[in-house]
Amino acid sequence: MARILIVDDSPSQLLGLKRIVEKLGHESLTAEDGAAGVEAAKRERPDLILMDVVMPNLNGFQATRIISKDPDTAHIPVVLVTTKDQETDRVWGMRQGAKAYVTKPIKEDELVATIKPLLPT
């Protein structure tokens, strides 16, 4: 069982992702914005982070950059989960340190196929 941090400012998106993660048998942790996500990543050291992009305070690109550059959290794979579906957004997200990029609305099978190889075995 992996510990997965879900960072999203939308309660309905948080709930939907939480359901998918828990259905797979993993533990879910949540944060409501990028700043809270960075703090939770440092405190909880999850196995994977599902990160929204469009959020108040600190957006997902900024939070991903902070997490991927910090030696204490750089090993945690970040998957950006967002409505931003332009190729430039995808490239920018990967340059910030994300390991994968999934667009909303979430397709459960696509999310599962994306996160499975990134989780510890």
PDB file of C-alpha atoms in Angstrom:
ATOM      1  CA  MET A   1       0.000   0.000   0.000  1.00  0.00           C
ATOM      2  CA  ALA A   2       1.374   3.392  -1.041  1.00  0.00           C
ATOM      3  CA  ARG A   3       0.701   6.790   0.513  1.00  0.00           C
ATOM      4  CA  ILE A   4      -0.533   9.239  -2.114  1.00  0.00           C
ATOM      5  CA  LEU A   5      -0.876  12.984  -1.515  1.00  0.00           C
ATOM      6  CA  ILE A   6      -3.672  14.635  -3.513  1.00  0.00           C
ATOM      7  CA  VAL A   7      -3.356  18.418  -3.918  1.00  0.00           C
ATOM      8  CA  ASP A   8      -6.417  20.164  -5.382  1.00  0.00           C
ATOM      9  CA  ASP A   9      -8.469  23.210  -4.412  1.00  0.00           C
ATOM     10  CA  SER A  10     -11.732  21.643  -5.641  1.00  0.00           C
ATOM     11  CA  PRO A  11     -13.507  19.537  -2.990  1.00  0.00           C
ATOM     12  CA  SER A  12     -15.244  17.448  -5.681  1.00  0.00           C
ATOM     13  CA  GLN A  13     -11.947  16.738  -7.500  1.00  0.00           C
ATOM     14  CA  LEU A  14     -10.271  15.845  -4.187  1.00  0.00           C
ATOM     15  CA  LEU A  15     -13.077  13.429  -3.399  1.00  0.00           C
ATOM     16  CA  GLY A  16     -12.994  11.837  -6.865  1.00  0.00           C
ATOM     17  CA  LEU A  17      -9.241  11.295  -6.780  1.00  0.00           C
ATOM     18  CA  LYS A  18      -9.396  10.070  -3.181  1.00  0.00           C
ATOM     19  CA  ARG A  19     -11.975   7.440  -4.215  1.00  0.00           C
ATOM     20  CA  ILE A  20      -9.782   6.170  -7.049  1.00  0.00           C
ATOM     21  CA  VAL A  21      -6.646   6.044  -4.867  1.00  0.00           C
ATOM     22  CA  GLU A  22      -8.416   4.231  -2.014  1.00  0.00           C
ATOM     23  CA  LYS A  23     -10.155   1.821  -4.399  1.00  0.00           C
ATOM     24  CA  LEU A  24      -6.668   0.779  -5.520  1.00  0.00           C
ATOM     25  CA  GLY A  25      -5.861   0.010  -1.887  1.00  0.00           C
ATOM     26  CA  HIS A  26      -3.636   3.022  -1.230  1.00  0.00           C
ATOM     27  CA  GLU A  27      -3.754   5.536   1.601  1.00  0.00           C
ATOM     28  CA  SER A  28      -4.721   9.069   0.552  1.00  0.00           C
ATOM     29  CA  LEU A  29      -3.602  12.340   2.096  1.00  0.00           C
ATOM     30  CA  THR A  30      -5.020  15.667   0.919  1.00  0.00           C
ATOM     31  CA  ALA A  31      -4.052  19.334   0.688  1.00  0.00           C
ATOM     32  CA  GLU A  32      -6.210  22.204  -0.596  1.00  0.00           C
ATOM     33  CA  ASP A  33      -3.573  24.330  -2.379  1.00  0.00           C
ATOM     34  CA  GLY A  34       0.014  24.285  -3.576  1.00  0.00           C
ATOM     35  CA  ALA A  35       1.497  25.791  -0.393  1.00  0.00           C
ATOM     36  CA  ALA A  36      -0.300  23.226   1.792  1.00  0.00           C
ATOM     37  CA  GLY A  37       0.804  20.524  -0.666  1.00  0.00           C
ATOM     38  CA  VAL A  38       4.477  21.479  -0.316  1.00  0.00           C
ATOM     39  CA  GLU A  39       4.158  21.444   3.488  1.00  0.00           C
ATOM     40  CA  ALA A  40       2.366  18.073   3.450  1.00  0.00           C
ATOM     41  CA  ALA A  41       5.025  16.616   1.121  1.00  0.00           C
ATOM     42  CA  LYS A  42       7.785  17.685   3.519  1.00  0.00           C
ATOM     43  CA  ARG A  43       5.906  16.480   6.604  1.00  0.00           C
ATOM     44  CA  GLU A  44       4.342  13.237   5.316  1.00  0.00           C
ATOM     45  CA  ARG A  45       6.868  12.063   2.673  1.00  0.00           C
ATOM     46  CA  PRO A  46       4.214  10.378   0.489  1.00  0.00           C
ATOM     47  CA  ASP A  47       5.136   7.819  -2.177  1.00  0.00           C
ATOM     48  CA  LEU A  48       3.482   9.898  -4.921  1.00  0.00           C
ATOM     49  CA  ILE A  49       1.766  13.275  -5.347  1.00  0.00           C
ATOM     50  CA  LEU A  50      -1.229  14.035  -7.593  1.00  0.00           C
ATOM     51  CA  MET A  51      -1.008  17.806  -8.160  1.00  0.00           C
ATOM     52  CA  ASP A  52      -3.602  20.145  -9.650  1.00  0.00           C
ATOM     53  CA  VAL A  53      -2.171  23.148 -11.514  1.00  0.00           C
ATOM     54  CA  VAL A  54      -4.726  25.967 -11.183  1.00  0.00           C
ATOM     55  CA  MET A  55      -4.861  26.756  -7.444  1.00  0.00           C
ATOM     56  CA  PRO A  56      -4.663  29.832  -5.218  1.00  0.00           C
ATOM     57  CA  ASN A  57      -1.528  30.862  -3.251  1.00  0.00           C
ATOM     58  CA  LEU A  58       0.949  28.595  -5.017  1.00  0.00           C
ATOM     59  CA  ASN A  59      -0.028  26.980  -8.318  1.00  0.00           C
ATOM     60  CA  GLY A  60       0.817  23.378  -9.160  1.00  0.00           C
ATOM     61  CA  PHE A  61       3.741  24.290 -11.421  1.00  0.00           C
ATOM     62  CA  GLN A  62       5.339  26.330  -8.604  1.00  0.00           C
ATOM     63  CA  ALA A  63       4.647  23.661  -5.977  1.00  0.00           C
ATOM     64  CA  THR A  64       6.046  20.922  -8.229  1.00  0.00           C
ATOM     65  CA  ARG A  65       9.216  22.946  -8.809  1.00  0.00           C
ATOM     66  CA  ILE A  66       9.697  23.459  -5.045  1.00  0.00           C
ATOM     67  CA  ILE A  67       9.118  19.758  -4.282  1.00  0.00           C
ATOM     68  CA  SER A  68      11.374  18.508  -7.084  1.00  0.00           C
ATOM     69  CA  LYS A  69      14.230  20.877  -6.157  1.00  0.00           C
ATOM     70  CA  ASP A  70      14.171  20.166  -2.389  1.00  0.00           C
ATOM     71  CA  PRO A  71      16.614  17.341  -1.510  1.00  0.00           C
ATOM     72  CA  ASP A  72      14.153  16.052   1.125  1.00  0.00           C
ATOM     73  CA  THR A  73      11.276  15.647  -1.355  1.00  0.00           C
ATOM     74  CA  ALA A  74      12.962  15.411  -4.782  1.00  0.00           C
ATOM     75  CA  HIS A  75      12.548  11.604  -4.823  1.00  0.00           C
ATOM     76  CA  ILE A  76       8.719  11.872  -4.665  1.00  0.00           C
ATOM     77  CA  PRO A  77       7.158  11.548  -8.136  1.00  0.00           C
ATOM     78  CA  VAL A  78       4.656  14.305  -8.943  1.00  0.00           C
ATOM     79  CA  VAL A  79       1.843  13.703 -11.439  1.00  0.00           C
ATOM     80  CA  LEU A  80       0.165  16.888 -12.635  1.00  0.00           C
ATOM     81  CA  VAL A  81      -3.601  16.427 -12.876  1.00  0.00           C
ATOM     82  CA  THR A  82      -5.139  19.435 -14.590  1.00  0.00           C
ATOM     83  CA  THR A  83      -7.624  20.910 -17.038  1.00  0.00           C
ATOM     84  CA  LYS A  84      -4.718  22.669 -18.806  1.00  0.00           C
ATOM     85  CA  ASP A  85      -4.338  20.483 -21.879  1.00  0.00           C
ATOM     86  CA  GLN A  86      -2.093  22.534 -24.154  1.00  0.00           C
ATOM     87  CA  GLU A  87       1.209  20.989 -25.210  1.00  0.00           C
ATOM     88  CA  THR A  88       3.052  24.041 -23.828  1.00  0.00           C
ATOM     89  CA  ASP A  89       1.487  23.398 -20.393  1.00  0.00           C
ATOM     90  CA  ARG A  90       2.544  19.759 -20.537  1.00  0.00           C
ATOM     91  CA  VAL A  91       6.129  20.651 -21.505  1.00  0.00           C
ATOM     92  CA  TRP A  92       6.314  23.361 -18.828  1.00  0.00           C
ATOM     93  CA  GLY A  93       4.970  20.980 -16.185  1.00  0.00           C
ATOM     94  CA  MET A  94       7.543  18.329 -17.035  1.00  0.00           C
ATOM     95  CA  ARG A  95      10.290  20.975 -16.924  1.00  0.00           C
ATOM     96  CA  GLN A  96       9.186  21.825 -13.363  1.00  0.00           C
ATOM     97  CA  GLY A  97       9.950  18.245 -12.345  1.00  0.00           C
ATOM     98  CA  ALA A  98       6.672  16.395 -12.894  1.00  0.00           C
ATOM     99  CA  LYS A  99       7.009  12.720 -13.856  1.00  0.00           C
ATOM    100  CA  ALA A 100       3.671  12.574 -15.681  1.00  0.00           C
ATOM    101  CA  TYR A 101       0.782  14.775 -16.815  1.00  0.00           C
ATOM    102  CA  VAL A 102      -2.888  13.751 -16.854  1.00  0.00           C
ATOM    103  CA  THR A 103      -5.753  15.972 -18.006  1.00  0.00           C
ATOM    104  CA  LYS A 104      -9.176  16.355 -16.404  1.00  0.00           C
ATOM    105  CA  PRO A 105     -11.804  15.073 -16.568  1.00  0.00           C
ATOM    106  CA  ILE A 106      -9.999  12.104 -15.089  1.00  0.00           C
ATOM    107  CA  LYS A 107     -10.349   8.735 -16.745  1.00  0.00           C
ATOM    108  CA  GLU A 108      -9.760   6.216 -13.968  1.00  0.00           C
ATOM    109  CA  ASP A 109      -7.970   3.668 -16.169  1.00  0.00           C
ATOM    110  CA  GLU A 110      -5.639   6.365 -17.548  1.00  0.00           C
ATOM    111  CA  LEU A 111      -4.809   7.587 -14.033  1.00  0.00           C
ATOM    112  CA  VAL A 112      -4.158   4.037 -12.811  1.00  0.00           C
ATOM    113  CA  ALA A 113      -1.901   3.311 -15.808  1.00  0.00           C
ATOM    114  CA  THR A 114      -0.009   6.564 -15.159  1.00  0.00           C
ATOM    115  CA  ILE A 115       0.620   6.163 -11.435  1.00  0.00           C
ATOM    116  CA  LYS A 116       1.229   2.406 -11.240  1.00  0.00           C
ATOM    117  CA  PRO A 117       4.771   2.464 -12.695  1.00  0.00           C
ATOM    118  CA  LEU A 118       5.697   5.420 -10.449  1.00  0.00           C
ATOM    119  CA  LEU A 119       4.791   3.675  -7.191  1.00  0.00           C
ATOM    120  CA  PRO A 120       7.258   1.614  -5.156  1.00  0.00           C
ATOM    121  CA  THR A 121       6.877  -2.122  -5.661  1.00  0.00           C
TER     122      THR A 121
END
